[in-house]
């Protein structure tokens, strides 16, 4: 069934009007809701910007790639791995600052001290424990 593009951002509506769906502009994964289900503006973790609409997996990859792209040409593989890990931690902290350090560490496969250090580097306070 043909689709009509909305805003050229990866968000489209099937011609039948059966509900919205979102397609990541990078990996082309698609998310749909069944008819009658209340639809969010975007799926959880997704973001829309001037560059396009991206799923959370691609947003993480873009953040890591950007950090590596900024590295000097002679950066070693070990240094690139550290830059990637740091970029992922910082991305997750900035994405949801109120998440606990332990949860972010698990998401990034890192350590709680590494997350706390990144928070300090970003000038963000530790999350409030509830």
JSON list of C-alpha atoms in Angstrom, two decimals:
[
{"chain": "A", "resi": 1, "resn": "UNK", "atom": "CA", "xyz": [0.00, 0.00, 0.00]},
{"chain": "A", "resi": 2, "resn": "UNK", "atom": "CA", "xyz": [1.51, 3.41, -0.93]},
{"chain": "A", "resi": 3, "resn": "UNK", "atom": "CA", "xyz": [2.42, 5.92, 1.78]},
{"chain": "A", "resi": 4, "resn": "UNK", "atom": "CA", "xyz": [2.38, 9.70, 1.86]},
{"chain": "A", "resi": 5, "resn": "UNK", "atom": "CA", "xyz": [5.43, 11.34, 3.41]},
{"chain": "A", "resi": 6, "resn": "UNK", "atom": "CA", "xyz": [4.80, 13.77, 6.27]},
{"chain": "A", "resi": 7, "resn": "UNK", "atom": "CA", "xyz": [7.34, 16.56, 6.78]},
{"chain": "A", "resi": 8, "resn": "UNK", "atom": "CA", "xyz": [10.07, 14.50, 5.06]},
{"chain": "A", "resi": 9, "resn": "UNK", "atom": "CA", "xyz": [11.25, 13.32, 8.48]},
{"chain": "A", "resi": 10, "resn": "UNK", "atom": "CA", "xyz": [10.73, 9.59, 8.20]},
{"chain": "A", "resi": 11, "resn": "UNK", "atom": "CA", "xyz": [7.25, 9.81, 9.67]},
{"chain": "A", "resi": 12, "resn": "UNK", "atom": "CA", "xyz": [4.59, 8.65, 7.28]},
{"chain": "A", "resi": 13, "resn": "UNK", "atom": "CA", "xyz": [0.93, 7.71, 7.25]},
{"chain": "A", "resi": 14, "resn": "UNK", "atom": "CA", "xyz": [-0.30, 4.78, 5.21]},
{"chain": "A", "resi": 15, "resn": "UNK", "atom": "CA", "xyz": [-2.70, 5.89, 2.50]},
{"chain": "A", "resi": 16, "resn": "UNK", "atom": "CA", "xyz": [-5.46, 3.84, 4.15]},
{"chain": "A", "resi": 17, "resn": "UNK", "atom": "CA", "xyz": [-5.24, 5.97, 7.30]},
{"chain": "A", "resi": 18, "resn": "UNK", "atom": "CA", "xyz": [-4.83, 2.82, 9.45]},
{"chain": "A", "resi": 19, "resn": "UNK", "atom": "CA", "xyz": [-2.34, 4.49, 11.78]},
{"chain": "A", "resi": 20, "resn": "UNK", "atom": "CA", "xyz": [1.03, 6.15, 11.90]},
{"chain": "A", "resi": 21, "resn": "UNK", "atom": "CA", "xyz": [4.33, 4.38, 11.65]},
{"chain": "A", "resi": 22, "resn": "UNK", "atom": "CA", "xyz": [7.88, 5.56, 12.08]},
{"chain": "A", "resi": 23, "resn": "UNK", "atom": "CA", "xyz": [10.93, 4.43, 10.10]},
{"chain": "A", "resi": 24, "resn": "UNK", "atom": "CA", "xyz": [14.49, 5.14, 11.21]},
{"chain": "A", "resi": 25, "resn": "UNK", "atom": "CA", "xyz": [16.31, 7.08, 8.52]},
{"chain": "A", "resi": 26, "resn": "UNK", "atom": "CA", "xyz": [19.52, 5.19, 9.24]},
{"chain": "A", "resi": 27, "resn": "UNK", "atom": "CA", "xyz": [18.69, 1.50, 9.80]},
{"chain": "A", "resi": 28, "resn": "UNK", "atom": "CA", "xyz": [15.15, 1.60, 8.36]},
{"chain": "A", "resi": 29, "resn": "UNK", "atom": "CA", "xyz": [13.60, -0.25, 11.31]},
{"chain": "A", "resi": 30, "resn": "UNK", "atom": "CA", "xyz": [9.87, 0.52, 11.42]},
{"chain": "A", "resi": 31, "resn": "UNK", "atom": "CA", "xyz": [7.58, 0.87, 14.45]},
{"chain": "A", "resi": 32, "resn": "UNK", "atom": "CA", "xyz": [3.78, 0.73, 14.13]},
{"chain": "A", "resi": 33, "resn": "UNK", "atom": "CA", "xyz": [0.84, 0.86, 16.50]},
{"chain": "A", "resi": 34, "resn": "UNK", "atom": "CA", "xyz": [-2.34, -1.11, 16.04]},
{"chain": "A", "resi": 35, "resn": "UNK", "atom": "CA", "xyz": [-5.43, 0.88, 15.07]},
{"chain": "A", "resi": 36, "resn": "UNK", "atom": "CA", "xyz": [-7.20, 2.32, 18.09]},
{"chain": "A", "resi": 37, "resn": "UNK", "atom": "CA", "xyz": [-4.08, 2.46, 20.27]},
{"chain": "A", "resi": 38, "resn": "UNK", "atom": "CA", "xyz": [-3.09, 5.93, 21.43]},
{"chain": "A", "resi": 39, "resn": "UNK", "atom": "CA", "xyz": [0.06, 6.82, 19.54]},
{"chain": "A", "resi": 40, "resn": "UNK", "atom": "CA", "xyz": [2.92, 8.87, 20.97]},
{"chain": "A", "resi": 41, "resn": "UNK", "atom": "CA", "xyz": [4.53, 11.72, 19.04]},
{"chain": "A", "resi": 42, "resn": "UNK", "atom": "CA", "xyz": [7.54, 9.41, 18.55]},
{"chain": "A", "resi": 43, "resn": "UNK", "atom": "CA", "xyz": [8.37, 5.94, 19.90]},
{"chain": "A", "resi": 44, "resn": "UNK", "atom": "CA", "xyz": [10.29, 5.87, 23.19]},
{"chain": "A", "resi": 45, "resn": "UNK", "atom": "CA", "xyz": [13.97, 6.64, 22.68]},
{"chain": "A", "resi": 46, "resn": "UNK", "atom": "CA", "xyz": [13.49, 8.00, 19.15]},
{"chain": "A", "resi": 47, "resn": "UNK", "atom": "CA", "xyz": [14.40, 11.54, 18.13]},
{"chain": "A", "resi": 48, "resn": "UNK", "atom": "CA", "xyz": [13.59, 13.78, 15.21]},
{"chain": "A", "resi": 49, "resn": "UNK", "atom": "CA", "xyz": [16.03, 16.49, 14.12]},
{"chain": "A", "resi": 50, "resn": "UNK", "atom": "CA", "xyz": [17.07, 18.32, 10.99]},
{"chain": "A", "resi": 51, "resn": "UNK", "atom": "CA", "xyz": [19.13, 15.27, 10.01]},
{"chain": "A", "resi": 52, "resn": "UNK", "atom": "CA", "xyz": [16.17, 12.90, 10.21]},
{"chain": "A", "resi": 53, "resn": "UNK", "atom": "CA", "xyz": [14.30, 10.53, 12.50]},
{"chain": "A", "resi": 54, "resn": "UNK", "atom": "CA", "xyz": [16.40, 7.97, 14.36]},
{"chain": "A", "resi": 55, "resn": "UNK", "atom": "CA", "xyz": [15.79, 5.00, 16.66]},
{"chain": "A", "resi": 56, "resn": "UNK", "atom": "CA", "xyz": [17.66, 4.73, 19.94]},
{"chain": "A", "resi": 57, "resn": "UNK", "atom": "CA", "xyz": [20.16, 2.17, 18.63]},
{"chain": "A", "resi": 58, "resn": "UNK", "atom": "CA", "xyz": [21.14, 4.48, 15.78]},
{"chain": "A", "resi": 59, "resn": "UNK", "atom": "CA", "xyz": [21.24, 7.54, 18.05]},
{"chain": "A", "resi": 60, "resn": "UNK", "atom": "CA", "xyz": [23.77, 5.71, 20.23]},
{"chain": "A", "resi": 61, "resn": "UNK", "atom": "CA", "xyz": [25.82, 4.70, 17.19]},
{"chain": "A", "resi": 62, "resn": "UNK", "atom": "CA", "xyz": [25.79, 8.26, 15.84]},
{"chain": "A", "resi": 63, "resn": "UNK", "atom": "CA", "xyz": [27.03, 9.61, 19.19]},
{"chain": "A", "resi": 64, "resn": "UNK", "atom": "CA", "xyz": [29.87, 7.07, 19.28]},
{"chain": "A", "resi": 65, "resn": "UNK", "atom": "CA", "xyz": [30.82, 7.68, 15.65]},
{"chain": "A", "resi": 66, "resn": "UNK", "atom": "CA", "xyz": [30.89, 11.44, 16.19]},
{"chain": "A", "resi": 67, "resn": "UNK", "atom": "CA", "xyz": [33.35, 11.04, 19.08]},
{"chain": "A", "resi": 68, "resn": "UNK", "atom": "CA", "xyz": [35.60, 8.82, 17.00]},
{"chain": "A", "resi": 69, "resn": "UNK", "atom": "CA", "xyz": [35.40, 11.19, 14.02]},
{"chain": "A", "resi": 70, "resn": "UNK", "atom": "CA", "xyz": [36.69, 14.02, 16.24]},
{"chain": "A", "resi": 71, "resn": "UNK", "atom": "CA", "xyz": [39.74, 11.98, 17.28]},
{"chain": "A", "resi": 72, "resn": "UNK", "atom": "CA", "xyz": [43.16, 12.68, 15.78]},
{"chain": "A", "resi": 73, "resn": "UNK", "atom": "CA", "xyz": [44.19, 10.49, 12.83]},
{"chain": "A", "resi": 74, "resn": "UNK", "atom": "CA", "xyz": [46.83, 8.65, 14.88]},
{"chain": "A", "resi": 75, "resn": "UNK", "atom": "CA", "xyz": [44.37, 7.51, 17.56]},
{"chain": "A", "resi": 76, "resn": "UNK", "atom": "CA", "xyz": [44.95, 3.86, 18.46]},
{"chain": "A", "resi": 77, "resn": "UNK", "atom": "CA", "xyz": [42.22, 1.23, 18.45]},
{"chain": "A", "resi": 78, "resn": "UNK", "atom": "CA", "xyz": [42.32, 1.17, 22.27]},
{"chain": "A", "resi": 79, "resn": "UNK", "atom": "CA", "xyz": [41.91, 4.95, 22.44]},
{"chain": "A", "resi": 80, "resn": "UNK", "atom": "CA", "xyz": [39.00, 4.79, 19.95]},
{"chain": "A", "resi": 81, "resn": "UNK", "atom": "CA", "xyz": [37.32, 2.14, 22.10]},
{"chain": "A", "resi": 82, "resn": "UNK", "atom": "CA", "xyz": [37.64, 4.43, 25.14]},
{"chain": "A", "resi": 83, "resn": "UNK", "atom": "CA", "xyz": [36.27, 7.40, 23.18]},
{"chain": "A", "resi": 84, "resn": "UNK", "atom": "CA", "xyz": [33.32, 5.29, 22.04]},
{"chain": "A", "resi": 85, "resn": "UNK", "atom": "CA", "xyz": [32.57, 4.10, 25.59]},
{"chain": "A", "resi": 86, "resn": "UNK", "atom": "CA", "xyz": [32.80, 7.65, 26.97]},
{"chain": "A", "resi": 87, "resn": "UNK", "atom": "CA", "xyz": [30.53, 8.98, 24.21]},
{"chain": "A", "resi": 88, "resn": "UNK", "atom": "CA", "xyz": [27.90, 6.33, 24.93]},
{"chain": "A", "resi": 89, "resn": "UNK", "atom": "CA", "xyz": [27.93, 7.09, 28.66]},
{"chain": "A", "resi": 90, "resn": "UNK", "atom": "CA", "xyz": [27.63, 10.83, 28.02]},
{"chain": "A", "resi": 91, "resn": "UNK", "atom": "CA", "xyz": [24.84, 10.26, 25.51]},
{"chain": "A", "resi": 92, "resn": "UNK", "atom": "CA", "xyz": [22.84, 8.19, 28.01]},
{"chain": "A", "resi": 93, "resn": "UNK", "atom": "CA", "xyz": [23.38, 10.71, 30.82]},
{"chain": "A", "resi": 94, "resn": "UNK", "atom": "CA", "xyz": [22.22, 13.59, 28.63]},
{"chain": "A", "resi": 95, "resn": "UNK", "atom": "CA", "xyz": [19.31, 11.57, 27.22]},
{"chain": "A", "resi": 96, "resn": "UNK", "atom": "CA", "xyz": [17.78, 10.85, 30.64]},
{"chain": "A", "resi": 97, "resn": "UNK", "atom": "CA", "xyz": [19.75, 12.69, 33.35]},
{"chain": "A", "resi": 98, "resn": "UNK", "atom": "CA", "xyz": [17.53, 11.44, 36.18]},
{"chain": "A", "resi": 99, "resn": "UNK", "atom": "CA", "xyz": [18.41, 7.78, 35.53]},
{"chain": "A", "resi": 100, "resn": "UNK", "atom": "CA", "xyz": [20.65, 6.24, 38.16]},
{"chain": "A", "resi": 101, "resn": "UNK", "atom": "CA", "xyz": [24.33, 5.71, 37.58]},
{"chain": "A", "resi": 102, "resn": "UNK", "atom": "CA", "xyz": [23.92, 1.95, 37.97]},
{"chain": "A", "resi": 103, "resn": "UNK", "atom": "CA", "xyz": [21.21, 1.77, 35.33]},
{"chain": "A", "resi": 104, "resn": "UNK", "atom": "CA", "xyz": [23.28, 3.82, 32.89]},
{"chain": "A", "resi": 105, "resn": "UNK", "atom": "CA", "xyz": [26.36, 1.69, 33.64]},
{"chain": "A", "resi": 106, "resn": "UNK", "atom": "CA", "xyz": [24.39, -1.49, 32.84]},
{"chain": "A", "resi": 107, "resn": "UNK", "atom": "CA", "xyz": [23.01, 0.04, 29.63]},
{"chain": "A", "resi": 108, "resn": "UNK", "atom": "CA", "xyz": [26.51, 1.05, 28.50]},
{"chain": "A", "resi": 109, "resn": "UNK", "atom": "CA", "xyz": [28.25, -2.07, 29.86]},
{"chain": "A", "resi": 110, "resn": "UNK", "atom": "CA", "xyz": [30.43, 0.18, 31.94]},
{"chain": "A", "resi": 111, "resn": "UNK", "atom": "CA", "xyz": [31.08, 0.90, 35.60]},
{"chain": "A", "resi": 112, "resn": "UNK", "atom": "CA", "xyz": [29.25, 3.13, 38.04]},
{"chain": "A", "resi": 113, "resn": "UNK", "atom": "CA", "xyz": [32.44, 5.18, 38.74]},
{"chain": "A", "resi": 114, "resn": "UNK", "atom": "CA", "xyz": [32.82, 5.81, 34.97]},
{"chain": "A", "resi": 115, "resn": "UNK", "atom": "CA", "xyz": [29.25, 7.14, 34.83]},
{"chain": "A", "resi": 116, "resn": "UNK", "atom": "CA", "xyz": [29.77, 9.31, 37.92]},
{"chain": "A", "resi": 117, "resn": "UNK", "atom": "CA", "xyz": [32.98, 10.70, 36.40]},
{"chain": "A", "resi": 118, "resn": "UNK", "atom": "CA", "xyz": [31.15, 11.52, 33.15]},
{"chain": "A", "resi": 119, "resn": "UNK", "atom": "CA", "xyz": [28.41, 13.30, 35.12]},
{"chain": "A", "resi": 120, "resn": "UNK", "atom": "CA", "xyz": [31.00, 15.48, 36.81]},
{"chain": "A", "resi": 121, "resn": "UNK", "atom": "CA", "xyz": [32.70, 16.19, 33.47]},
{"chain": "A", "resi": 122, "resn": "UNK", "atom": "CA", "xyz": [29.32, 17.24, 32.02]},
{"chain": "A", "resi": 123, "resn": "UNK", "atom": "CA", "xyz": [28.59, 19.38, 35.09]},
{"chain": "A", "resi": 124, "resn": "UNK", "atom": "CA", "xyz": [25.44, 17.43, 35.90]},
{"chain": "A", "resi": 125, "resn": "UNK", "atom": "CA", "xyz": [24.40, 16.51, 39.43]},
{"chain": "A", "resi": 126, "resn": "UNK", "atom": "CA", "xyz": [24.05, 12.92, 40.61]},
{"chain": "A", "resi": 127, "resn": "UNK", "atom": "CA", "xyz": [20.49, 11.64, 40.30]},
{"chain": "A", "resi": 128, "resn": "UNK", "atom": "CA", "xyz": [18.23, 11.85, 43.34]},
{"chain": "A", "resi": 129, "resn": "UNK", "atom": "CA", "xyz": [17.69, 8.44, 44.90]},
{"chain": "A", "resi": 130, "resn": "UNK", "atom": "CA", "xyz": [14.08, 7.65, 45.60]}
]
